[in-house]
Structure formats: C-alpha cells, structure tokens
Coordinates of N, CA and C in Angstrom, one line a residue:
X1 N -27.0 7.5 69.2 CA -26.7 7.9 67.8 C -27.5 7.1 66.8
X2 N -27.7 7.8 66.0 CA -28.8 6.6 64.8 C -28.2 6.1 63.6
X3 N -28.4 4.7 63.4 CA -27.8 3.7 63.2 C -27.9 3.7 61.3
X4 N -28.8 5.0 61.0 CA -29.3 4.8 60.0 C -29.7 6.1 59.5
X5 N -30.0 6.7 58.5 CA -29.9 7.9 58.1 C -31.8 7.8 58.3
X6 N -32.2 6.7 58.1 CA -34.1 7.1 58.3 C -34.1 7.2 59.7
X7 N -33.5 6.5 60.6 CA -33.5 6.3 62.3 C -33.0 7.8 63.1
X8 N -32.9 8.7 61.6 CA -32.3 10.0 62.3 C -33.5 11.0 62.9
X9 N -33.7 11.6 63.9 CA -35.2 12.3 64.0 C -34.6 13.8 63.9
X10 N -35.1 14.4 62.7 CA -35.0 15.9 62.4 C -36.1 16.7 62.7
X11 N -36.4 17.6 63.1 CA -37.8 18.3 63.4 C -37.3 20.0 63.7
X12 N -38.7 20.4 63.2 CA -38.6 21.9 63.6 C -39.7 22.5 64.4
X13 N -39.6 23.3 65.3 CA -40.8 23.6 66.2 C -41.5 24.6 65.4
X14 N -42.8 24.2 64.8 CA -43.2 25.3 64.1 C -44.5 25.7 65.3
X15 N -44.9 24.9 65.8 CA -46.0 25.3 66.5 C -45.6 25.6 68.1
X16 N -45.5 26.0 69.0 CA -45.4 25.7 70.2 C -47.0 26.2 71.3
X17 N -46.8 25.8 72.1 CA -47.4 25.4 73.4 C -47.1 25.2 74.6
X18 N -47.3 26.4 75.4 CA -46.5 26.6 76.9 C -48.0 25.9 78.1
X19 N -47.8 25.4 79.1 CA -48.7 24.9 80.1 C -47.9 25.2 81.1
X20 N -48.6 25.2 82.2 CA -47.7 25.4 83.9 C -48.7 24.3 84.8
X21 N -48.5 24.3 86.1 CA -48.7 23.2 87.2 C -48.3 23.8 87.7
X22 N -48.8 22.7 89.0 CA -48.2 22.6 90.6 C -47.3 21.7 90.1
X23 N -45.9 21.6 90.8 CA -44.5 20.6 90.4 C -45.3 19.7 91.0
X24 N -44.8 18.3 90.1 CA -45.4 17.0 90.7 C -46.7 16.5 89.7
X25 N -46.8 17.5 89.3 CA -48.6 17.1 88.5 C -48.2 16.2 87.5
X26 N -49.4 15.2 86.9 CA -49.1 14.0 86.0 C -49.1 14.6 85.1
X27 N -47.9 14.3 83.7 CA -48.1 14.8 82.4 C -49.2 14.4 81.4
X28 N -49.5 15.0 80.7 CA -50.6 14.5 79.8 C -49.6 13.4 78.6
X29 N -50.8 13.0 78.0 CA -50.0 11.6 76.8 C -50.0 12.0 75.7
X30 N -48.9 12.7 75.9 CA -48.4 12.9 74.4 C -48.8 12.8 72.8
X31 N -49.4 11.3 73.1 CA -49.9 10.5 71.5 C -51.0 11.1 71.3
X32 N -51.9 11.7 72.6 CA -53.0 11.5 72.1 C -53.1 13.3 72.0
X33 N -52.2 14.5 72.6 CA -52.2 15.1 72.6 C -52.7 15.8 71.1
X34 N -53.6 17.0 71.7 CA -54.4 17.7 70.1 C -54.7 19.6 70.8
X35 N -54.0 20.0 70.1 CA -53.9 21.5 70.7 C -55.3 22.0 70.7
X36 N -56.1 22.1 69.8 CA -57.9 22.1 69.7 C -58.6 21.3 70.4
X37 N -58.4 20.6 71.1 CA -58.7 19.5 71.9 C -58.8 19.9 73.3
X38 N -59.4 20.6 74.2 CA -58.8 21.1 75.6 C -58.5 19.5 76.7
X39 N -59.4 18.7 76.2 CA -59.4 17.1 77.2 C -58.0 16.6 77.0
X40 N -57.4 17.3 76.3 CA -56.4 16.2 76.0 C -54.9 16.8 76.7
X41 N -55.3 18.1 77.3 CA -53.9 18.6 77.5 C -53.7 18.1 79.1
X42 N -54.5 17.5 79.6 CA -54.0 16.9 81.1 C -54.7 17.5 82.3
X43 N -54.9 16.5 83.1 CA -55.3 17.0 84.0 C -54.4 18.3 85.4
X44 N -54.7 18.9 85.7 CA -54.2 20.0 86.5 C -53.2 21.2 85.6
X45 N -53.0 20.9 84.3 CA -52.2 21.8 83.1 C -52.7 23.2 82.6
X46 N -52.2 24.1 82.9 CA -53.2 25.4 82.1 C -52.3 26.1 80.9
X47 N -52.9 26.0 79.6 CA -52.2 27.0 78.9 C -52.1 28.3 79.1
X48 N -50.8 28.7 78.9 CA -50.5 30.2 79.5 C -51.5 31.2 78.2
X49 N -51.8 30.9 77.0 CA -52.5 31.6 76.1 C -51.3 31.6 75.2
X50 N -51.4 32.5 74.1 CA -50.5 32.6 73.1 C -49.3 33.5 73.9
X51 N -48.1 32.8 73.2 CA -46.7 33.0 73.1 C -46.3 33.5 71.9
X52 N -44.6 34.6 72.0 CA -44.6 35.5 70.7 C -44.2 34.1 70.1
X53 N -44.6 34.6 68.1 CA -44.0 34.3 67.3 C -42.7 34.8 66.5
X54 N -42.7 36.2 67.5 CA -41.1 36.9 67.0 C -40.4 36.5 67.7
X55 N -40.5 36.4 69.0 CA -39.6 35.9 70.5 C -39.6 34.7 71.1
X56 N -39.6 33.5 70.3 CA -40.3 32.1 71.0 C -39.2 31.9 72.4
X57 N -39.8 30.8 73.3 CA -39.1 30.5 74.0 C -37.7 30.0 74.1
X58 N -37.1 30.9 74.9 CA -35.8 30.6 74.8 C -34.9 30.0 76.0
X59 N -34.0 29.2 75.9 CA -33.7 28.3 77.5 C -32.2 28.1 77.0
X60 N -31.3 29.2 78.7 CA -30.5 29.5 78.2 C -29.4 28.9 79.8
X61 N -28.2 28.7 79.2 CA -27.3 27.5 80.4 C -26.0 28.6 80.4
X62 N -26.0 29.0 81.7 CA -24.7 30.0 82.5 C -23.9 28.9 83.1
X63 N -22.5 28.6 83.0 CA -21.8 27.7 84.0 C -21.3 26.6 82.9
X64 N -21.1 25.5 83.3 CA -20.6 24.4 82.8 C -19.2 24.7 82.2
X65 N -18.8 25.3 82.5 CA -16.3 25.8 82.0 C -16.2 24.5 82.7
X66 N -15.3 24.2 81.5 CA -14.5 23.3 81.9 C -12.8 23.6 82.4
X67 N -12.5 23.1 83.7 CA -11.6 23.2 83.9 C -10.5 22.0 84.2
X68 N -9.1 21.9 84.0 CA -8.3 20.7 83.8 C -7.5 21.0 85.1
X69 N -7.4 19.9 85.7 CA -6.6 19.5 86.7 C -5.6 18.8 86.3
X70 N -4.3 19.0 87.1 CA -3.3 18.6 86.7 C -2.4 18.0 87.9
X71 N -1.4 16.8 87.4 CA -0.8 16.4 88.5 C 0.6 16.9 88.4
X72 N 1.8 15.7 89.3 CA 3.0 16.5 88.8 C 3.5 16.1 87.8
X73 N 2.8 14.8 87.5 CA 3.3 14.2 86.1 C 2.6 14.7 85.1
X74 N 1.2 14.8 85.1 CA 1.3 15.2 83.7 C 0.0 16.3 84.1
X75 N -0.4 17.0 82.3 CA -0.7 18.2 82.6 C -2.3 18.2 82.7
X76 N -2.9 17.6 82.3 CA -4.4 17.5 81.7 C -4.4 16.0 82.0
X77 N -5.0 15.7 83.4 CA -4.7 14.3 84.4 C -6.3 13.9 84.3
X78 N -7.4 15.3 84.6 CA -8.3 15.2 84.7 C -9.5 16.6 84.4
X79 N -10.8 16.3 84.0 CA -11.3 17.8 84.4 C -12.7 17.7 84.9
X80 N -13.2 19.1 85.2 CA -13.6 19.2 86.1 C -14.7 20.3 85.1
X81 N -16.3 20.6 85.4 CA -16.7 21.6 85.0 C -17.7 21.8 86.3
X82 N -17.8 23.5 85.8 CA -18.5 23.9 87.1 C -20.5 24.0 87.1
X83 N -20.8 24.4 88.2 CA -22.6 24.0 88.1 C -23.1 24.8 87.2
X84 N -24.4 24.4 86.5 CA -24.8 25.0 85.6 C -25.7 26.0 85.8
X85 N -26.0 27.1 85.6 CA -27.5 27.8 85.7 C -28.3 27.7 84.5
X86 N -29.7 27.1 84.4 CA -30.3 27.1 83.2 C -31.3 28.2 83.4
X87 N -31.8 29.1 82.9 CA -33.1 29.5 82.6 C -33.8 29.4 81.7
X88 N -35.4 30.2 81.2 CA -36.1 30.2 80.6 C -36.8 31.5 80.4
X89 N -36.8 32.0 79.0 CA -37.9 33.3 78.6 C -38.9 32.9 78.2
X90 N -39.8 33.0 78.3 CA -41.4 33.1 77.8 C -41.6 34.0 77.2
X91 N -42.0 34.5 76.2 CA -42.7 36.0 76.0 C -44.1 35.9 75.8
X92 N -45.0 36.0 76.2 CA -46.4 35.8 76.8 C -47.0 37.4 75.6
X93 N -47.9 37.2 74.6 CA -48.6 37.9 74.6 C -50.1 38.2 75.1
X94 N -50.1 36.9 75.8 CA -51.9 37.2 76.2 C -51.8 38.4 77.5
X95 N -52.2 38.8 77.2 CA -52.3 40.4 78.5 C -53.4 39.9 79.0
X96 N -53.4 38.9 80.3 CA -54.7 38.6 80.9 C -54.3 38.6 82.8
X97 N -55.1 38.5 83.2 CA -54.7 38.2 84.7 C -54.1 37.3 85.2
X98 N -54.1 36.1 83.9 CA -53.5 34.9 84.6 C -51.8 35.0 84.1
X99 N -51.6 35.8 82.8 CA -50.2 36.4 82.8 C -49.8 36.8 83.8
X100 N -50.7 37.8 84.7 CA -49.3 39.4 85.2 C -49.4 38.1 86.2
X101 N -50.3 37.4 87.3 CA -50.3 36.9 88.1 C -48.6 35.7 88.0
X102 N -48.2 35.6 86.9 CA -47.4 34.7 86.8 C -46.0 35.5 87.4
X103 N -46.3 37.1 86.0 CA -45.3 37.8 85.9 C -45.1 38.5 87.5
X104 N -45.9 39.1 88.1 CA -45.7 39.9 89.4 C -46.8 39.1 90.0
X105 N -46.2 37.7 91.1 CA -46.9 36.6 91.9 C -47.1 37.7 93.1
X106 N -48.1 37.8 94.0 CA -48.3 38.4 94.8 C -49.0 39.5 94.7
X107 N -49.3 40.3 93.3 CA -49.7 41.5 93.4 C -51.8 41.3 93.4
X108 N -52.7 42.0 92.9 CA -53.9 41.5 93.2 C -54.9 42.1 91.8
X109 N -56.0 41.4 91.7 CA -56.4 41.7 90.2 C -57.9 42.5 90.8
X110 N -57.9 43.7 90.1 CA -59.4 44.6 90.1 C -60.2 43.4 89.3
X111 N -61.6 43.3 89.6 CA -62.4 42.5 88.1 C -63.3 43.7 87.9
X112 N -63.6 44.4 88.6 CA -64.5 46.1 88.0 C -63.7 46.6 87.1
X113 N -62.3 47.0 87.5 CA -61.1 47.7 86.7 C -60.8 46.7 85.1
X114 N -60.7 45.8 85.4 CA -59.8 44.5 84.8 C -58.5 45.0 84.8
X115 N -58.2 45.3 86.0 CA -56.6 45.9 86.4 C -56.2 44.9 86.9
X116 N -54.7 45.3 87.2 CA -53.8 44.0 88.1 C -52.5 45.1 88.9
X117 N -52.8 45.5 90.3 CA -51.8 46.3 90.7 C -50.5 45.2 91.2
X118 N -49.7 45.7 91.2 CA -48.3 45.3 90.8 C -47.9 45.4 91.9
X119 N -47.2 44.6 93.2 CA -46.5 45.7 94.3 C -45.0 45.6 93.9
X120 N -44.3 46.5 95.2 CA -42.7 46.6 94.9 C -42.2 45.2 95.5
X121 N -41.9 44.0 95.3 CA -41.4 43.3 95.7 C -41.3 42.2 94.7
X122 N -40.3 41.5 94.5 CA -40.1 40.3 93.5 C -40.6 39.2 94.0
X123 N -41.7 38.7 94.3 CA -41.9 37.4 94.1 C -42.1 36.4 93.1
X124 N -41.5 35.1 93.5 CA -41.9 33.9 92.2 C -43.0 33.1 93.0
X125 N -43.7 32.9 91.4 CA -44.6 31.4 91.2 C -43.8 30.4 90.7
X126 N -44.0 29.3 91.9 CA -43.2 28.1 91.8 C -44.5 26.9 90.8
X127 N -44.0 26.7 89.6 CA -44.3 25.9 88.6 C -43.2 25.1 87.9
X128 N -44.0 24.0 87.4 CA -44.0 23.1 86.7 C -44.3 23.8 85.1
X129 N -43.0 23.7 83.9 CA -43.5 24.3 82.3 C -43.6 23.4 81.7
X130 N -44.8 22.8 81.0 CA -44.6 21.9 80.0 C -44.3 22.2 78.7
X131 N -43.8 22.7 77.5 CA -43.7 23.1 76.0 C -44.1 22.1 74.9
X132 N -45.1 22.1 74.7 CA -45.1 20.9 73.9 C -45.1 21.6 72.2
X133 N -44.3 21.1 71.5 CA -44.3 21.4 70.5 C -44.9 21.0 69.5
X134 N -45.1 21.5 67.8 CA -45.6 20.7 66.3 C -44.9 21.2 65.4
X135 N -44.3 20.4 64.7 CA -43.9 20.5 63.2 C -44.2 20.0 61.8
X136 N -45.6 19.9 62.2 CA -47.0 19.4 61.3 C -46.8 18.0 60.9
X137 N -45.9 17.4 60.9 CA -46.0 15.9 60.7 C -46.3 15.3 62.7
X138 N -45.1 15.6 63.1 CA -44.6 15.2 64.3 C -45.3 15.8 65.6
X139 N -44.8 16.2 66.7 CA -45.3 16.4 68.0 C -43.8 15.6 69.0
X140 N -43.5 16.9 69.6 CA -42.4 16.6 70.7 C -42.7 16.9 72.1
X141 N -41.5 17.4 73.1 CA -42.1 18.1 74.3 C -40.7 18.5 75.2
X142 N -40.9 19.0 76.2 CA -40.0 19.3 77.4 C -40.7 20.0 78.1
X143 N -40.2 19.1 79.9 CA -41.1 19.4 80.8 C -39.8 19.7 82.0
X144 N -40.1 21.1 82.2 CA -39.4 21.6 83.2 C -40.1 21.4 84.6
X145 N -39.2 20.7 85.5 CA -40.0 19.9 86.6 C -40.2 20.9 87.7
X146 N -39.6 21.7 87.6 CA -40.0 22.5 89.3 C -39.1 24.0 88.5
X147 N -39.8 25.0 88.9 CA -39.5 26.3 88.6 C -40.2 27.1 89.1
X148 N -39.2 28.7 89.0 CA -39.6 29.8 89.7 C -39.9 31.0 88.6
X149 N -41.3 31.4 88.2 CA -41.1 32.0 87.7 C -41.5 33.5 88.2
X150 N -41.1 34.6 87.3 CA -40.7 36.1 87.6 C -40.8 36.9 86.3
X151 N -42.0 38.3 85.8 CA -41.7 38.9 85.0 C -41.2 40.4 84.9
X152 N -41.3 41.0 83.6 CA -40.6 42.5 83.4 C -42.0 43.3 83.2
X153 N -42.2 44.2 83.0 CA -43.0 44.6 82.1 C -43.3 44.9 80.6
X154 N -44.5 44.8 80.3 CA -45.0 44.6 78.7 C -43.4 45.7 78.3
X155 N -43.3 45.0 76.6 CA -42.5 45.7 75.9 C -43.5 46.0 74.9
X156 N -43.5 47.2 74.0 CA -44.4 47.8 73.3 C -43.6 47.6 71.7
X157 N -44.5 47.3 70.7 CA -43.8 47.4 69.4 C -44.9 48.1 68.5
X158 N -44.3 49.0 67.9 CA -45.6 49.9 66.5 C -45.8 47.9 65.8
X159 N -45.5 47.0 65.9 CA -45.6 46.2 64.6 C -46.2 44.9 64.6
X160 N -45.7 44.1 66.1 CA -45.6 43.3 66.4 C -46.6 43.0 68.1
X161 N -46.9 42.2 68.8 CA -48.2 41.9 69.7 C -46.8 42.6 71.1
X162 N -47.8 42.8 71.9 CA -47.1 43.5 73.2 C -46.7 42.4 74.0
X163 N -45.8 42.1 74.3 CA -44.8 40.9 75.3 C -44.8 41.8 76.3
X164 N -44.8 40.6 77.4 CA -44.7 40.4 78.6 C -44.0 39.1 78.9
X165 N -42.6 39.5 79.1 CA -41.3 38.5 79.3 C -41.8 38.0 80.7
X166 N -41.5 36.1 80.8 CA -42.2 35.7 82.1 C -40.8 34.9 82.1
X167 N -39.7 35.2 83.1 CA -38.5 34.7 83.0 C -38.6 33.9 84.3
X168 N -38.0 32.1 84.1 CA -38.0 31.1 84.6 C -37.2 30.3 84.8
X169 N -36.7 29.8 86.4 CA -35.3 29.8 86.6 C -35.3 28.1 86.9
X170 N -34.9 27.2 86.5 CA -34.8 25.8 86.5 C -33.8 25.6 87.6
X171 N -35.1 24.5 88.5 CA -34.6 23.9 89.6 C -34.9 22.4 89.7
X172 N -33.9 21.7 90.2 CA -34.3 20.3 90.3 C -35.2 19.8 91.4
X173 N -36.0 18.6 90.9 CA -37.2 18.4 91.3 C -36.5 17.8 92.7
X174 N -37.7 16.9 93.4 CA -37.2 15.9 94.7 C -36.4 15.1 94.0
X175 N -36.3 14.5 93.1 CA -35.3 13.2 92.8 C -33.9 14.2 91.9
X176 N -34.0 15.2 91.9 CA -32.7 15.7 91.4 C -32.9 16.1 89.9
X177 N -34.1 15.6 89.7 CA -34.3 15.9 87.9 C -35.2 17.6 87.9
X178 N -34.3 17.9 86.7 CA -34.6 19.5 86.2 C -35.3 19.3 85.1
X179 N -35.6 18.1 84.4 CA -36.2 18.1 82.8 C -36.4 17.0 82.5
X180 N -37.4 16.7 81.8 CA -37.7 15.7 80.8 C -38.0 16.1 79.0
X181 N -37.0 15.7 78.5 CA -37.1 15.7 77.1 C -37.5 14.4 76.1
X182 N -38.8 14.8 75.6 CA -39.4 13.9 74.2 C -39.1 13.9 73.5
X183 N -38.9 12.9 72.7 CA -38.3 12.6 71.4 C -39.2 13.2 70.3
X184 N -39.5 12.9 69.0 CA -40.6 13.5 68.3 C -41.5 12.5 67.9
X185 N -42.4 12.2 68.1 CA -43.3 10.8 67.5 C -44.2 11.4 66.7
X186 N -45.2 11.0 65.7 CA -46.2 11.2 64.9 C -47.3 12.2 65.7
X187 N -48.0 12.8 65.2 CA -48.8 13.8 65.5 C -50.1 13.3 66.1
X188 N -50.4 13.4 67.1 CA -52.1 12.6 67.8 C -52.5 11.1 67.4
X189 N -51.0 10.1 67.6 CA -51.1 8.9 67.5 C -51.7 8.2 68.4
X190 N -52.4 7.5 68.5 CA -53.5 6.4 69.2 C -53.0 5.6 70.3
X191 N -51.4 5.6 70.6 CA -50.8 4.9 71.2 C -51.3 5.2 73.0
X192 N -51.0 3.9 73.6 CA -52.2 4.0 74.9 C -50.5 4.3 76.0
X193 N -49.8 4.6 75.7 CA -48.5 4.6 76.5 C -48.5 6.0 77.1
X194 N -48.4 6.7 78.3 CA -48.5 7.2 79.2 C -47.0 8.6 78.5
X195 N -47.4 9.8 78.7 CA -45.7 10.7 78.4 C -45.5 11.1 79.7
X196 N -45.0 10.3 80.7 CA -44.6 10.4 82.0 C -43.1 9.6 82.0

C-alpha cells in the first residue's frame, strides 16, 4: 500500500507491445527499453507486429469461488477457493505468416502464393508473452512465463483493421510461476538493473 498520495503509481496503457519466446528466454531491461529501438527489445523476443486498438489485450481468470467450511461449532470456521483458469486474447492485426503460424501452429506457408494452409487439427505454440506497455511519461510490463497459444479466424469490419484473435492459455513455469508483473518506472531510464 502507498504510504503517501505521490508513492501512489497510477498509469494508463496507452501504448502496448506484445513479444513471444521460447519459455525460459532472458527478459529484456526494461529501463533501457525503446519501442523504435529494435536492440533493445531482447535477445530471443519477437514482436508479434501491431495489435487492435479497438480490441487491446485482454487477460481473463475462470475459478477462484470462494467457498466456507464449516465446523460443528461454528459456521464460517474456514474457506477455501477453488483453481484458477487465466487466459489471454490478443487481437493481432498484422496478417503475416508469423501471425497464422502462431494462430493455426502446424499448418504450412506457400512463399509463391504468400498463403498459409490451415489443417483440421488444433494445435498450440507453446510461448513465452511479454506486454510491455507506455503511457508516455512511464513504461510497465507483464510477462507470461509459459503458454499455449491457439487462434480463430480473421474477423472482418467495413471500419476498423481485420483481427485475427490469437487466444493464450496461462500455465505455470518449472518453479510454479505463471507471471511476472512491473511496476511502472520512467520511460527509457538509463538504469543498469536487469527486468528479470
């Protein structure tokens, strides 16, 4: 809790930035992070390309009811909630090969055609999501450690860019962790400290 009405950190994600990995890959440093910058986004990290601005990412938690155990003495002794399911939407507007490959993992890309056939079968690409966010003063992040991702096909709008939902199912890493969440620090500060 913050001790102090300036010690409070408010922020809004105006900019985002989606990256994927092999789980396990080192994160890039935050401080020195600069979206125009390609050196800076880390080694083994690839931007997925642009993401909607109507649809930003959305990360959503099924489970967690809480339930109350009771003894014979009294009523609400103890409680209990149940496991969580988290996911994740992406809406991917870059219509490129490295999209569908994410969205339908297994299927194969023409480069004569610049096609991408699709087969009938649901496979996932197991990644690592990094989000790094801007809200033009600041710079935050969240790094989902191990994931399965799976998409739909493009949704069409007379108005707006064509999505391709790349839905991502949160699993915990070898040590049990599903996430790392950053705080918000200054925007491409100089600081030599590692965002691992």
């Amino acid at each position: 809790m913050a001790e102090s009405i300036s010690e409070s950190k408010l922020y809004i994600s105006g900019y985002g930035h989606v990256f994927v990995a092999e789980p396990g890959t080192e994160l890039p440093n935050i401080d020195k992070f600069k979206f125009s910058d390609k050196t800076t986004w880390g080694t083994g990290w690839t931007w997925i390309g642009d993401t909607s601005g109507e649809n930003v990412v959305e990360i959503e938690s099924e489970g967690g009811e809480i339930e109350y155990k009771r003894t014979w003495d009294r009523k609400k002794a103890r409680s209990v909630r149940s496991d969580r399911e988290i996911t994740a939407t992406i809406n991917s507007v870059n219509l490129s090969k490295e999209t569908f490959e994410l969205a339908f993992f297994g299927g194969s890309y023409d480069s004569k055609k610049k096609s991408y056939k699709v087969i009938d079968k649901v496979l996932e690409a197991k990644k690592a999501i990094l989000i790094i966010t801007e809200d033009g003063l600041d710079i935050a992040g969240v790094e989902f450690k191990n994931t399965t991702i799976a998409g739909d096909f493009p949704k069409f709008d007379l108005e707006n860019f064509t999505e391709v939902p790349l839905k991502a199912a949160i699993l915990p890493d070898s040590h049990g962790d599903i996430a790392e969440i950053f705080e918000p620090r200054p925007y491409n500060a100089r600081s030599e400290e590692r965002f691992s």
